PDB file of C-alpha atoms in Angstrom:
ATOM      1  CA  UNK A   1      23.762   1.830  -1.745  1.00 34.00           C
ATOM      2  CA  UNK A   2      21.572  -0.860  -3.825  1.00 41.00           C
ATOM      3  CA  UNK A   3      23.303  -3.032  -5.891  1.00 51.00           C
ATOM      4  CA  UNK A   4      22.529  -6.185  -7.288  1.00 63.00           C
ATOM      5  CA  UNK A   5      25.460  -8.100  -8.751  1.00 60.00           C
ATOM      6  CA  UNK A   6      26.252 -11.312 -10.602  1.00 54.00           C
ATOM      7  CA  UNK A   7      29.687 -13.500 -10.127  1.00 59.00           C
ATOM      8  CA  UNK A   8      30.464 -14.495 -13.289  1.00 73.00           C
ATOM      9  CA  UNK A   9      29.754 -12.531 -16.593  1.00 86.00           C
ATOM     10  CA  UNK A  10      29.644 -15.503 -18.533  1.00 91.00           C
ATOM     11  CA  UNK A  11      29.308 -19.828 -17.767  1.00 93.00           C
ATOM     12  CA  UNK A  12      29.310 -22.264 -20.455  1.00 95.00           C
ATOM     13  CA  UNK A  13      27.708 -25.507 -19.793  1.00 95.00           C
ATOM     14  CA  UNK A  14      27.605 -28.779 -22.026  1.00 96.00           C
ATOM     15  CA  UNK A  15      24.018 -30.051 -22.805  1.00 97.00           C
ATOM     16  CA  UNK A  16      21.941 -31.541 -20.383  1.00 96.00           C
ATOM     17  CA  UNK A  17      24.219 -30.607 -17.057  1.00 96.00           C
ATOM     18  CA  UNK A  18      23.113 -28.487 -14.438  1.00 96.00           C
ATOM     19  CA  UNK A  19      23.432 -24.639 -14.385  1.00 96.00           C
ATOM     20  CA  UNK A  20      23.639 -22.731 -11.697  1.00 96.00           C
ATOM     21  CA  UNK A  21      24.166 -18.975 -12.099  1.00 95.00           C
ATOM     22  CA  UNK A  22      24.979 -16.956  -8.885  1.00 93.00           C
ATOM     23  CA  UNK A  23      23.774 -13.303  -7.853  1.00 92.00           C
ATOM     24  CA  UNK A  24      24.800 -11.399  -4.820  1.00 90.00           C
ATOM     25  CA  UNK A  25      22.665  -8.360  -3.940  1.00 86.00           C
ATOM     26  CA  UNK A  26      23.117  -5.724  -0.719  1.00 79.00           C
ATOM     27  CA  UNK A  27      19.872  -4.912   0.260  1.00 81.00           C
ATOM     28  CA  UNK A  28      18.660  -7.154   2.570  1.00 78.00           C
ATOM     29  CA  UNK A  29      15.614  -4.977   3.023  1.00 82.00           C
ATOM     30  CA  UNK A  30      14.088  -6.205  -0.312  1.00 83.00           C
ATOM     31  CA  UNK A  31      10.888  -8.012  -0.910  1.00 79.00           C
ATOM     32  CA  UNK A  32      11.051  -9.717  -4.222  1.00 85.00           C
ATOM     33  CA  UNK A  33      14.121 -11.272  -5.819  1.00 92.00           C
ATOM     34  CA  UNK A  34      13.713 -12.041  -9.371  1.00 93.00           C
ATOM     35  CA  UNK A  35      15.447 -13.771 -12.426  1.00 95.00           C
ATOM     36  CA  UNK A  36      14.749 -12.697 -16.141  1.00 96.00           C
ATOM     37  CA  UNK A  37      16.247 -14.485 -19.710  1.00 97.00           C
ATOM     38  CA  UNK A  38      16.913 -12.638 -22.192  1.00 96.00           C
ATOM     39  CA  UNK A  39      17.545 -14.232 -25.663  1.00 95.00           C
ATOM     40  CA  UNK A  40      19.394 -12.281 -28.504  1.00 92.00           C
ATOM     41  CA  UNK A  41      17.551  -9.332 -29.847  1.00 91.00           C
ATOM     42  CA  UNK A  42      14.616  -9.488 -27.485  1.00 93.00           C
ATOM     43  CA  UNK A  43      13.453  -7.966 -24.254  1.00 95.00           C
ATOM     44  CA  UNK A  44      13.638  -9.850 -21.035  1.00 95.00           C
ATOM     45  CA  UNK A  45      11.262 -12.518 -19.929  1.00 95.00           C
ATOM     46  CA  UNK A  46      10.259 -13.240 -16.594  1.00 94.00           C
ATOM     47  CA  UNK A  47      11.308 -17.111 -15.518  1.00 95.00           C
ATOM     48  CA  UNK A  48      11.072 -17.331 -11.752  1.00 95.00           C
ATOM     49  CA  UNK A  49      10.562 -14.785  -8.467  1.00 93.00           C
ATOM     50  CA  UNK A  50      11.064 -15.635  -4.496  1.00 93.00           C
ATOM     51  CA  UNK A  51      10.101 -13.738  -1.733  1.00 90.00           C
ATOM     52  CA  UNK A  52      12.403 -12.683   0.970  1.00 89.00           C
ATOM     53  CA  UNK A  53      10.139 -15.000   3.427  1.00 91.00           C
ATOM     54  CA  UNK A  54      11.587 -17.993   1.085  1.00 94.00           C
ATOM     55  CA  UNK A  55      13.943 -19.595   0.652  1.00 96.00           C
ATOM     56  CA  UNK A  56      13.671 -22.169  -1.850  1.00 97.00           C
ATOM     57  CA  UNK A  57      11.319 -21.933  -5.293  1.00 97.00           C
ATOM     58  CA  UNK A  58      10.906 -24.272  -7.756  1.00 97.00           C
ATOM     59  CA  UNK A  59       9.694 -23.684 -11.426  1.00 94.00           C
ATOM     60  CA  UNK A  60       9.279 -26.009 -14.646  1.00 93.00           C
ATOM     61  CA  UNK A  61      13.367 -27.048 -14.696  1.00 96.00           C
ATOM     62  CA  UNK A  62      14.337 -23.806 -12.839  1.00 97.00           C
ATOM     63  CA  UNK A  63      15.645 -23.586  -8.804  1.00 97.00           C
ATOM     64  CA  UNK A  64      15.535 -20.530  -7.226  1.00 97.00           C
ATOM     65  CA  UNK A  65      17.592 -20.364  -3.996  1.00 97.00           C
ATOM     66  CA  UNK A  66      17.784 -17.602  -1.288  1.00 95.00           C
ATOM     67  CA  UNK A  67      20.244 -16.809   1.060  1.00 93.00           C
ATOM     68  CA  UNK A  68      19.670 -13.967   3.177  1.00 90.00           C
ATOM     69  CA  UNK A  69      22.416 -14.360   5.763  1.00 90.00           C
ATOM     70  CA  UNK A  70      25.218 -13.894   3.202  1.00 90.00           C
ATOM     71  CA  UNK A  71      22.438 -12.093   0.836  1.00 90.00           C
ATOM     72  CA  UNK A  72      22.975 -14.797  -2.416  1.00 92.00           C
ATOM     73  CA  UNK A  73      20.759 -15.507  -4.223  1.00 93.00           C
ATOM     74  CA  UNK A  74      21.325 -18.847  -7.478  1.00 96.00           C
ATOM     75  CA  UNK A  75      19.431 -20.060 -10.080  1.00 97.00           C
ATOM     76  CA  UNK A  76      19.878 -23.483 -10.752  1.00 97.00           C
ATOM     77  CA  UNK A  77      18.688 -25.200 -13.988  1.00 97.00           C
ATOM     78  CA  UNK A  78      18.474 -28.412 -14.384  1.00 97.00           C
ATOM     79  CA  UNK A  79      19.084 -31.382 -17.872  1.00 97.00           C
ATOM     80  CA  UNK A  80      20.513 -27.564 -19.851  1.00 97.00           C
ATOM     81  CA  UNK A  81      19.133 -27.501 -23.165  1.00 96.00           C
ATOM     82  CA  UNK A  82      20.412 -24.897 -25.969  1.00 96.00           C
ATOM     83  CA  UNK A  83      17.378 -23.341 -25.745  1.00 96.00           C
ATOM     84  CA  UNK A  84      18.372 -21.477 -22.620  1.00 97.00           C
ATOM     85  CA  UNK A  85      21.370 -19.853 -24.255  1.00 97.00           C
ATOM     86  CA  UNK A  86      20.835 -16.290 -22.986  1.00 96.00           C
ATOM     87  CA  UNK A  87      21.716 -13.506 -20.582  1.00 95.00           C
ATOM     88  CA  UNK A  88      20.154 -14.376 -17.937  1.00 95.00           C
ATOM     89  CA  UNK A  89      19.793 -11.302 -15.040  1.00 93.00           C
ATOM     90  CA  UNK A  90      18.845 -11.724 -11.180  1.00 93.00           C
ATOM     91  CA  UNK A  91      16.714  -8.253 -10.181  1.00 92.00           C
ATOM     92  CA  UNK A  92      15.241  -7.098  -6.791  1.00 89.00           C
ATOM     93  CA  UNK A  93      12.310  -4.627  -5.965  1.00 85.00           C
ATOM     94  CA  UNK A  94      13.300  -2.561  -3.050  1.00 77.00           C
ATOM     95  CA  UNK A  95      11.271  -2.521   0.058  1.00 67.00           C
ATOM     96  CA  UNK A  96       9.667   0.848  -0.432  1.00 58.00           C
ATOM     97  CA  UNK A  97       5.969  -1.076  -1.873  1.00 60.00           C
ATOM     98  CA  UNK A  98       5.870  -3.170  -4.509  1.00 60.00           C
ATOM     99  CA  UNK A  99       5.539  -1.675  -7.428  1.00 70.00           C
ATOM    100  CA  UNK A 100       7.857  -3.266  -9.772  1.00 69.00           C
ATOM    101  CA  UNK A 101      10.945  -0.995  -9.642  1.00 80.00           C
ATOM    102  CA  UNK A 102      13.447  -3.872 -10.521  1.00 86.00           C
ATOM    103  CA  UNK A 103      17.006  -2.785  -8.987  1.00 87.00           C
ATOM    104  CA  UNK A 104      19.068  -5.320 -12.003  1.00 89.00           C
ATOM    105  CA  UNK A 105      22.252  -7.255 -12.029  1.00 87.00           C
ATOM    106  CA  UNK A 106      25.013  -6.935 -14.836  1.00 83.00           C
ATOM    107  CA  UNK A 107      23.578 -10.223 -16.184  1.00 89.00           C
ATOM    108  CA  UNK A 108      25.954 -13.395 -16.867  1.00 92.00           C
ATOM    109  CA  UNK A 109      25.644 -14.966 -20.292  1.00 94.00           C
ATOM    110  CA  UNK A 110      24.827 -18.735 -19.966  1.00 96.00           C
ATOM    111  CA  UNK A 111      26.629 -20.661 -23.313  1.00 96.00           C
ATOM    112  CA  UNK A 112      25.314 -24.442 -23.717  1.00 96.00           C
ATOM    113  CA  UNK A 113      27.633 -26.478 -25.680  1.00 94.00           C
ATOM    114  CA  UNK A 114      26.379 -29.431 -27.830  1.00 89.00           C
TER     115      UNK A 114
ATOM    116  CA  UNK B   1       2.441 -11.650 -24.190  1.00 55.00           C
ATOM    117  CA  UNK B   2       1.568  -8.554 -22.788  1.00 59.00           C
ATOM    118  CA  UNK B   3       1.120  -6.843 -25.679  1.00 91.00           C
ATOM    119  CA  UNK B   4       4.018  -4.545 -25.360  1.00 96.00           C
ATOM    120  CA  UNK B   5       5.143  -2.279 -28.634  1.00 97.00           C
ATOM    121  CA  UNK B   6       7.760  -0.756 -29.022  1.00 98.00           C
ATOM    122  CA  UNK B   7       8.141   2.450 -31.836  1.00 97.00           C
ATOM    123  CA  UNK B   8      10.711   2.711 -33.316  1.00 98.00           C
ATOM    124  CA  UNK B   9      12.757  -0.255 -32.913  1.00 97.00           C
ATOM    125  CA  UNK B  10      15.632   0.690 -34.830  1.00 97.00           C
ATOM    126  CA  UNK B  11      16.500   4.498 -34.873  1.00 98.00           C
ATOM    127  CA  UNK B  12      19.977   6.440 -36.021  1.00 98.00           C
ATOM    128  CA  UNK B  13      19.888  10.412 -35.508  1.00 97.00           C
ATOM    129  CA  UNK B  14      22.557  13.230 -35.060  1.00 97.00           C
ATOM    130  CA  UNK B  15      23.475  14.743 -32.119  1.00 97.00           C
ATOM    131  CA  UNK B  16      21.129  17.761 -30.670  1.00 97.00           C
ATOM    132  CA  UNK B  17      18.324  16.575 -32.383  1.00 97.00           C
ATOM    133  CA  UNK B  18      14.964  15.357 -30.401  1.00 97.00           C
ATOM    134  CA  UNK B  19      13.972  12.063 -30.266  1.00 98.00           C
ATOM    135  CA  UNK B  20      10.760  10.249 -29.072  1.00 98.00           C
ATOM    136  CA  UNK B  21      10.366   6.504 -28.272  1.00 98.00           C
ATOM    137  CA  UNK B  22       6.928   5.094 -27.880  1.00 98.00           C
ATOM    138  CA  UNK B  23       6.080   2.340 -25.979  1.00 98.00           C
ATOM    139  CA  UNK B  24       1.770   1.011 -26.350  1.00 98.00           C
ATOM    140  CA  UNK B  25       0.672  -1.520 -23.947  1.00 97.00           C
ATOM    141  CA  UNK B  26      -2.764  -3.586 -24.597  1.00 96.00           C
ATOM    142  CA  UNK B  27      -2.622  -5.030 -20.909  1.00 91.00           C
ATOM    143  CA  UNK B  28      -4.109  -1.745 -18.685  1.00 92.00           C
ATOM    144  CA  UNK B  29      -1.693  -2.750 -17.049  1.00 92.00           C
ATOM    145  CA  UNK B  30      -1.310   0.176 -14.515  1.00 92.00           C
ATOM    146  CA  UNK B  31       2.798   0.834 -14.108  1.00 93.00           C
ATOM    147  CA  UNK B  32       4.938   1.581 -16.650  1.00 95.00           C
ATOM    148  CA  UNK B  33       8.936   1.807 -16.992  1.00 96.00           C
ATOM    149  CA  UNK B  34      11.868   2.540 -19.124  1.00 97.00           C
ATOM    150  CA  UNK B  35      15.073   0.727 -18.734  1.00 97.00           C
ATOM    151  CA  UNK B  36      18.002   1.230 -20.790  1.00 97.00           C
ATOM    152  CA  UNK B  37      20.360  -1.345 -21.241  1.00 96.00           C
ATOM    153  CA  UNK B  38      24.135  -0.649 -22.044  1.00 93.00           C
ATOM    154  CA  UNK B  39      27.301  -3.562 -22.125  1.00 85.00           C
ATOM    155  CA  UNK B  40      28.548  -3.622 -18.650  1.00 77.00           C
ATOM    156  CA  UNK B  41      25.651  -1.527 -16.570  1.00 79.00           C
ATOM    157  CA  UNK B  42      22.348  -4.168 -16.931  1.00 85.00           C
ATOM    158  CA  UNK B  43      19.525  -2.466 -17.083  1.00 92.00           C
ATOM    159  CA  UNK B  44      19.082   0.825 -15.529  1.00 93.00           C
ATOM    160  CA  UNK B  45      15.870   2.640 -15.124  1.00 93.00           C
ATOM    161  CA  UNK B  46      15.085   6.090 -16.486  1.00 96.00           C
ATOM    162  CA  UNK B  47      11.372   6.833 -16.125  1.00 96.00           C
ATOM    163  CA  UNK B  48       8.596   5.060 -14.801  1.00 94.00           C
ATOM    164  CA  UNK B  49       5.018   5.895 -14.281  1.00 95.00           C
ATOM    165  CA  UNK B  50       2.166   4.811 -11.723  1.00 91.00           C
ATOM    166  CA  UNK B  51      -1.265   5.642 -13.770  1.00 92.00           C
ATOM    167  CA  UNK B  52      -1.923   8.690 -15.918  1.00 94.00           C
ATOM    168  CA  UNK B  53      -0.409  11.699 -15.874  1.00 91.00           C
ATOM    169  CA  UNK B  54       1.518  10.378 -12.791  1.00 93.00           C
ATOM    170  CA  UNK B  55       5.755  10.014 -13.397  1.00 94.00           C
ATOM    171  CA  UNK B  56       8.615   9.509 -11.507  1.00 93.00           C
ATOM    172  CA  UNK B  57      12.631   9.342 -12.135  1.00 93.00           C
ATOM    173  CA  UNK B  58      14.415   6.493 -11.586  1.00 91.00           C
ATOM    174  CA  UNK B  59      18.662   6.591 -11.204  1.00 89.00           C
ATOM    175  CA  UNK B  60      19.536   7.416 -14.607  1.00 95.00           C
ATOM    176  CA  UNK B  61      16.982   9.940 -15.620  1.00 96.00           C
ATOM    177  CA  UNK B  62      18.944  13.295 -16.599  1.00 96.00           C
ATOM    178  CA  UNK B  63      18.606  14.012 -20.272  1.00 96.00           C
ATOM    179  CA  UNK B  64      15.256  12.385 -20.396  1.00 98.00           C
ATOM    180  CA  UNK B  65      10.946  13.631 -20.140  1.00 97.00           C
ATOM    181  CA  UNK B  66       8.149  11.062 -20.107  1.00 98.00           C
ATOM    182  CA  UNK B  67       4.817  11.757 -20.817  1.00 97.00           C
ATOM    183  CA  UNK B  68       1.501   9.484 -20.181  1.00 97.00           C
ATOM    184  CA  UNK B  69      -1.300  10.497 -21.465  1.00 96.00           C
ATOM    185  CA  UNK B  70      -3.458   7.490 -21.435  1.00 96.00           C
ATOM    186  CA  UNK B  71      -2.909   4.620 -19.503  1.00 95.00           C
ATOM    187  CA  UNK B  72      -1.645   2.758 -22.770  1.00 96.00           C
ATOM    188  CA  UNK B  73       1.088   4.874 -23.803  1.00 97.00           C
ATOM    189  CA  UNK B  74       3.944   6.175 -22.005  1.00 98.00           C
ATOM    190  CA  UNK B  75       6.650   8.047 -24.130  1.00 98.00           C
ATOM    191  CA  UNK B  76      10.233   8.771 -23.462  1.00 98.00           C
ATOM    192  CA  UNK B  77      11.363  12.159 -24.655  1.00 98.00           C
ATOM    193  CA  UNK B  78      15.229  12.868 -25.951  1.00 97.00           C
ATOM    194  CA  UNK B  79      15.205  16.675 -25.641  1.00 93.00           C
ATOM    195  CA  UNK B  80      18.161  16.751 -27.476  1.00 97.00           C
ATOM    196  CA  UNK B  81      20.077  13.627 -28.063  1.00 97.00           C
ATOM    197  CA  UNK B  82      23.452  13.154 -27.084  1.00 97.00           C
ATOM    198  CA  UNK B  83      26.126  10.344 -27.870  1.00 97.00           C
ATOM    199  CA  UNK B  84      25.821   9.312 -24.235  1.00 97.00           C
ATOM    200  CA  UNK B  85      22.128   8.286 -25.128  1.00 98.00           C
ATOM    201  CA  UNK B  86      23.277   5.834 -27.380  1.00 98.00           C
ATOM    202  CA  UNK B  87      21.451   2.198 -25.957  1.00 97.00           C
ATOM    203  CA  UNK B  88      19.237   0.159 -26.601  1.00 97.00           C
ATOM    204  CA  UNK B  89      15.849   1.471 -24.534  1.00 98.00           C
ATOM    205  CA  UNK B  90      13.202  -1.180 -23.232  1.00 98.00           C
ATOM    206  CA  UNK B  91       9.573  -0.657 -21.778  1.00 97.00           C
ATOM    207  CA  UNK B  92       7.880  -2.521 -19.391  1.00 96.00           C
ATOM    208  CA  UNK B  93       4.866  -2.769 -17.944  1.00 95.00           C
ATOM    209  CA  UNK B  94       3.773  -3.987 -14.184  1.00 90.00           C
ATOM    210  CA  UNK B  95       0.219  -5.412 -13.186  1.00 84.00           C
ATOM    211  CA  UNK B  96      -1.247  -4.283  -9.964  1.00 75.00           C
ATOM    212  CA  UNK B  97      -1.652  -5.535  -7.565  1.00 66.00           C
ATOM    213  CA  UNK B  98       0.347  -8.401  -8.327  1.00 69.00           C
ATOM    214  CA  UNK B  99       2.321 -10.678  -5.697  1.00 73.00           C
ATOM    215  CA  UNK B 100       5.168 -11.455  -8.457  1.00 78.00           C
ATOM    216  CA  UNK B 101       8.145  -9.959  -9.222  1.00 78.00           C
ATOM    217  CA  UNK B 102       7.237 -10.401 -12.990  1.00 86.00           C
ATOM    218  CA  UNK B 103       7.421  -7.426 -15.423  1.00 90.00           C
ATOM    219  CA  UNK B 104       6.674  -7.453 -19.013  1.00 93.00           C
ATOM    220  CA  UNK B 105       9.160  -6.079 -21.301  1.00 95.00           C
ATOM    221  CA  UNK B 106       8.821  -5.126 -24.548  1.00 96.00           C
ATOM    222  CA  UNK B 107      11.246  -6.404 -27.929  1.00 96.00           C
ATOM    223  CA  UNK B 108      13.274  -3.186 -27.342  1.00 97.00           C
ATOM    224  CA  UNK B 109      14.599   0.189 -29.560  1.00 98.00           C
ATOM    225  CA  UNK B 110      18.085   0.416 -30.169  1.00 97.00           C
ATOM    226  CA  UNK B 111      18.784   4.211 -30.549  1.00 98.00           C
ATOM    227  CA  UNK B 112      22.442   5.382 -32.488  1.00 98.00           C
ATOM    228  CA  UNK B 113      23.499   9.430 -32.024  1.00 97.00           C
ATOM    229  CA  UNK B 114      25.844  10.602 -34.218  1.00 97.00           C
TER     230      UNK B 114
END
């Protein structure tokens, strides 16, 4: 079945290293794979998307790499401030049209350390 | 912001009782969704709707109506709330078209049964 899944439920990173969260998902049939934040208390927010015809996208800080032959997908951010201390989820939308039906993964909680 | 609201965002009721969550978008955007998010599952998807009057269920939907009246509000229905329901519920919104995997969430409602 779908599933979209994170490795690690939680990283902890010291200020201004590189993060790099990892998300494995099963269907390689999907068109969108997406990453949301999601700080204490609030609803998720949209940071980066790729397409399945990509495989490298690059955002303000933020590295979004695809890997379709072992189906991985990573988000990679770079000079970690505090600031992105969140849960931070990888999503996909199924193949069957695009019309925003996230499939989400568990989420891994990113901790940056002063 | 998409202008997403969320009413109420804090709720505690008893079991059996009926509960309605609003969610009032300023966007037109066209789709609609409600995720629930519980420790350990992400965020699953109950309901979702593609323009007015028009609804589907997505993989967790038992339990749960939604009504959409007008393409601003979409309203998830507890026909009689169980302890199983407790979570915290999130809507969303979707532009269309749109080449982007990029939903709009709103701040949430956290829902306690007794």
């Amino acid at each position: 079945g779908e599933s979209v899944g994170l490795h690690l439920p939680t990283l902890s990173v010291q200020e201004g290293d590189n993060s790099i969260i990892n998300c494995a998902y099963s269907n390689s049939a999907s068109d969108y794979f997406i990453w949301y934040k999601q700080e204490s208390g609030k609803g998720p927010q949209f940071i980066i998307d790729i397409r399945s015809n990509m495989d490298k996208r690059q955002g303000q800080r933020v590295t979004v790499l695809l890997n379709k032959t072992v189906k991985h997908l990573s988000l990679q951010i770079a000079a970690t401030q505090p600031g992105d201390s969140a849960v931070y989820f990888c999503a996909e939308i199924p193949s069957s049209g695009n019309t925003g039906k996230l499939i989400f993964g568990q989420g891994t909680t990113l901790q940056v350390k002063p | 912001d998409a202008g997403i609201t969320q009413s109420p965002r804090h709720k505690v009721t008893e079991t059996g009782t009926p509960v309605t969550l609003r969610c009032h978008q300023t966007e037109n955007h066209r789709y609609m969704y409600w995720y629930r998010q519980d420790p350990g599952h992400g965020l699953r998807l109950i309901h979702y709707s593609y323009g007015v009057k028009d609804t589907d269920k997505g993989e967790v939907s038992d339990g749960y109506s939604v009504s959409r009246s007008k393409t601003e509000d979409f309203l998830l229905t507890l026909e009689s709330a169980t302890s199983s329901q407790t979570s915290v519920y999130f809507c969303a919104t979707y532009r269309d078209p749109a080449n982007t995997g990029e939903l709009f969430f709103g701040e949430g409602s956290r829902l306690t049964v007794l």
